[in-house]
Coordinates of C-alpha atoms in Angstrom, one line a residue:
M1 CA 52.7 -67.5 169.0
T2 CA 49.4 -65.4 169.5
H3 CA 47.2 -66.6 166.4
L4 CA 46.5 -69.9 164.7
A5 CA 43.4 -69.9 162.6
T6 CA 43.3 -72.9 159.7
G7 CA 40.9 -73.9 157.5
S8 CA 37.0 -73.8 157.7
T9 CA 34.2 -73.8 160.4
N10 CA 32.1 -75.0 158.4
A11 CA 33.7 -78.7 157.5
L12 CA 35.5 -79.8 161.0
N13 CA 36.3 -83.4 159.9
V14 CA 38.3 -81.6 156.5
M15 CA 42.3 -81.0 157.3
P16 CA 42.8 -77.1 156.1
S17 CA 44.8 -76.9 153.1
S18 CA 46.2 -73.6 154.3
A19 CA 47.6 -72.0 158.1
T20 CA 47.8 -68.7 159.1
I21 CA 50.9 -68.1 162.6
A22 CA 50.9 -64.9 164.2
G23 CA 53.0 -63.8 166.5
T24 CA 55.8 -62.1 168.1
I25 CA 58.8 -62.3 168.8
R26 CA 60.7 -60.8 171.6
A27 CA 64.5 -60.7 172.2
F28 CA 67.1 -58.4 173.6
D29 CA 69.1 -58.5 170.2
D30 CA 68.1 -57.0 166.7
V31 CA 66.5 -59.6 165.1
D32 CA 69.3 -59.1 161.8
A33 CA 72.4 -58.9 164.4
T34 CA 74.4 -61.7 164.3
G35 CA 73.7 -63.5 168.1
P36 CA 74.6 -66.6 170.2
N37 CA 73.3 -68.9 167.6
Q38 CA 76.7 -70.2 166.7
G39 CA 77.0 -66.9 164.2
R40 CA 73.9 -66.6 162.7
S41 CA 70.5 -64.2 163.7
L42 CA 67.4 -64.7 165.1
R43 CA 65.8 -63.8 161.6
E44 CA 68.3 -67.1 160.0
V45 CA 67.7 -69.1 163.5
V46 CA 63.8 -68.9 162.5
T47 CA 64.1 -69.1 158.4
Q48 CA 66.7 -72.3 158.7
T49 CA 63.5 -73.6 161.5
L50 CA 60.6 -73.4 159.8
D51 CA 62.8 -74.6 156.3
G52 CA 63.3 -77.7 157.8
L53 CA 59.7 -77.9 158.7
T54 CA 58.3 -77.4 155.7
S55 CA 60.5 -79.5 153.6
A56 CA 59.7 -82.4 156.3
Y57 CA 56.0 -82.3 155.4
G58 CA 56.1 -81.0 152.2
A59 CA 54.8 -77.3 153.4
T60 CA 55.4 -73.8 152.4
Y61 CA 55.8 -70.9 153.9
E62 CA 55.6 -67.0 153.8
M63 CA 57.4 -65.2 156.4
N64 CA 57.0 -61.3 157.2
L65 CA 59.9 -60.8 160.3
R66 CA 59.5 -57.1 161.0
K67 CA 62.1 -55.4 163.4
G68 CA 60.4 -53.8 166.1
S69 CA 61.5 -51.3 169.1
P70 CA 64.8 -51.2 169.6
P71 CA 66.2 -51.7 173.3
T72 CA 65.2 -49.4 176.3
R73 CA 68.2 -48.5 177.6
N74 CA 68.2 -45.9 180.5
D75 CA 71.1 -43.3 180.7
T76 CA 73.8 -44.2 183.6
A77 CA 74.7 -40.8 184.1
L78 CA 71.1 -39.0 184.5
E79 CA 70.5 -42.2 186.8
S80 CA 73.6 -41.6 189.2
A81 CA 72.4 -38.4 189.4
L82 CA 67.9 -38.5 190.1
L83 CA 68.2 -41.9 192.2
P84 CA 69.8 -40.8 195.2
A85 CA 67.8 -37.7 195.7
L86 CA 65.1 -39.7 194.9
N87 CA 65.9 -41.9 197.2
T88 CA 65.8 -40.1 200.4
R89 CA 62.2 -37.8 198.5
W90 CA 60.2 -40.5 198.1
P91 CA 58.5 -42.4 200.3
G92 CA 57.6 -45.3 199.5
T93 CA 60.4 -48.0 197.9
L94 CA 62.3 -47.6 195.2
R95 CA 64.1 -50.8 193.8
V96 CA 66.4 -50.7 190.8
T97 CA 67.4 -53.4 189.2
T98 CA 69.7 -54.9 186.2
E99 CA 68.2 -57.1 185.0
R100 CA 67.0 -56.1 181.6
G101 CA 63.3 -56.7 180.7
M102 CA 61.0 -57.2 177.8
F103 CA 59.1 -53.8 177.5
A104 CA 58.6 -53.6 173.8
E105 CA 58.1 -49.8 174.5
D106 CA 57.5 -47.0 171.7
F107 CA 59.7 -44.5 174.4
S108 CA 63.1 -46.9 173.5
Y109 CA 62.5 -44.8 170.4
Y110 CA 63.4 -41.1 173.1
T111 CA 66.0 -43.2 174.4
A112 CA 67.8 -43.6 171.7
E113 CA 68.1 -40.1 171.6
F114 CA 67.5 -38.7 174.7
P115 CA 68.7 -39.3 178.1
C116 CA 66.1 -41.3 180.1
L117 CA 64.9 -43.1 182.6
Y118 CA 62.1 -45.9 181.8
F119 CA 60.4 -46.5 185.4
G120 CA 58.2 -48.9 186.4
L121 CA 55.4 -48.8 189.2
G122 CA 53.7 -52.0 191.2
V123 CA 50.3 -51.7 190.8
T124 CA 48.7 -54.4 192.4
A125 CA 46.6 -53.9 195.0
P126 CA 48.2 -55.0 198.8
G127 CA 47.6 -59.1 199.4
Q128 CA 46.9 -59.3 195.6
A129 CA 48.8 -61.7 193.7
A130 CA 50.2 -59.9 190.8
A131 CA 49.7 -61.3 187.1
G132 CA 50.8 -60.9 184.0
V133 CA 50.4 -57.9 182.0
H134 CA 49.0 -60.2 178.8
T135 CA 46.6 -61.8 180.8
A136 CA 43.4 -61.7 181.2
E137 CA 43.4 -61.7 185.5
F138 CA 46.1 -58.5 185.3
A139 CA 44.2 -55.8 187.1
I140 CA 44.9 -52.2 188.3
D141 CA 44.9 -51.3 191.7
P142 CA 42.5 -47.4 191.6
A143 CA 45.2 -46.4 194.5
A144 CA 48.4 -46.3 191.8
F145 CA 47.4 -44.3 190.0
A146 CA 47.1 -41.1 192.3
I147 CA 50.6 -43.3 193.6
G148 CA 52.1 -42.6 190.2
A149 CA 51.0 -39.2 189.1
R150 CA 52.4 -38.1 192.4
W151 CA 55.9 -40.4 191.8
L152 CA 56.0 -38.6 188.1
V153 CA 55.6 -35.0 189.9
E154 CA 58.4 -35.9 192.4
V155 CA 60.6 -37.1 189.4
A156 CA 60.2 -33.7 187.7
L157 CA 61.3 -31.8 190.5
T158 CA 64.4 -34.0 191.5
A159 CA 65.3 -33.7 188.1
S160 CA 64.4 -29.3 187.8
T161 CA 66.7 -29.3 191.3
T162 CA 68.8 -32.0 191.1
L163 CA 69.9 -31.4 186.9
A164 CA 69.9 -27.7 188.3
H165 CA 72.7 -27.9 191.1
A166 CA 74.8 -30.3 188.9
S167 CA 74.7 -27.9 185.4
R168 CA 76.6 -24.8 187.6

């Protein structure tokens, strides 16, 4: 939940007649796909929960649950072709993980249509504690911008040479 609004600030001791709750649900599955929740979709689980709560408390609700971006998926063939070359050419540390992440990126629309690789770049200054992206403590080390630009150039050069040799 990222937003909760109730009542009026003019009447602090009066129970509000309505409330608005808004936020984001992040899931690895489509909200309408049958999931591991006893064969129910995420939409069905949320609806059943809200039905139970409102029934128990004599309330009503309106829900607008819309689908977000599709999953961001790296192309495994592109990854297999580029990562060995990048590991030999890049002076930094490359860490590849098979863990899924909650990116909620528009980039995912590209990955559904074209072979793509989604990279992350560590942006925390050395010795500074890392903070979550959506927190007030999040800060980017300005040096990360130059490193990120060099990384993108290196990926482009590596892709152009590696993929050109692979297509011959």
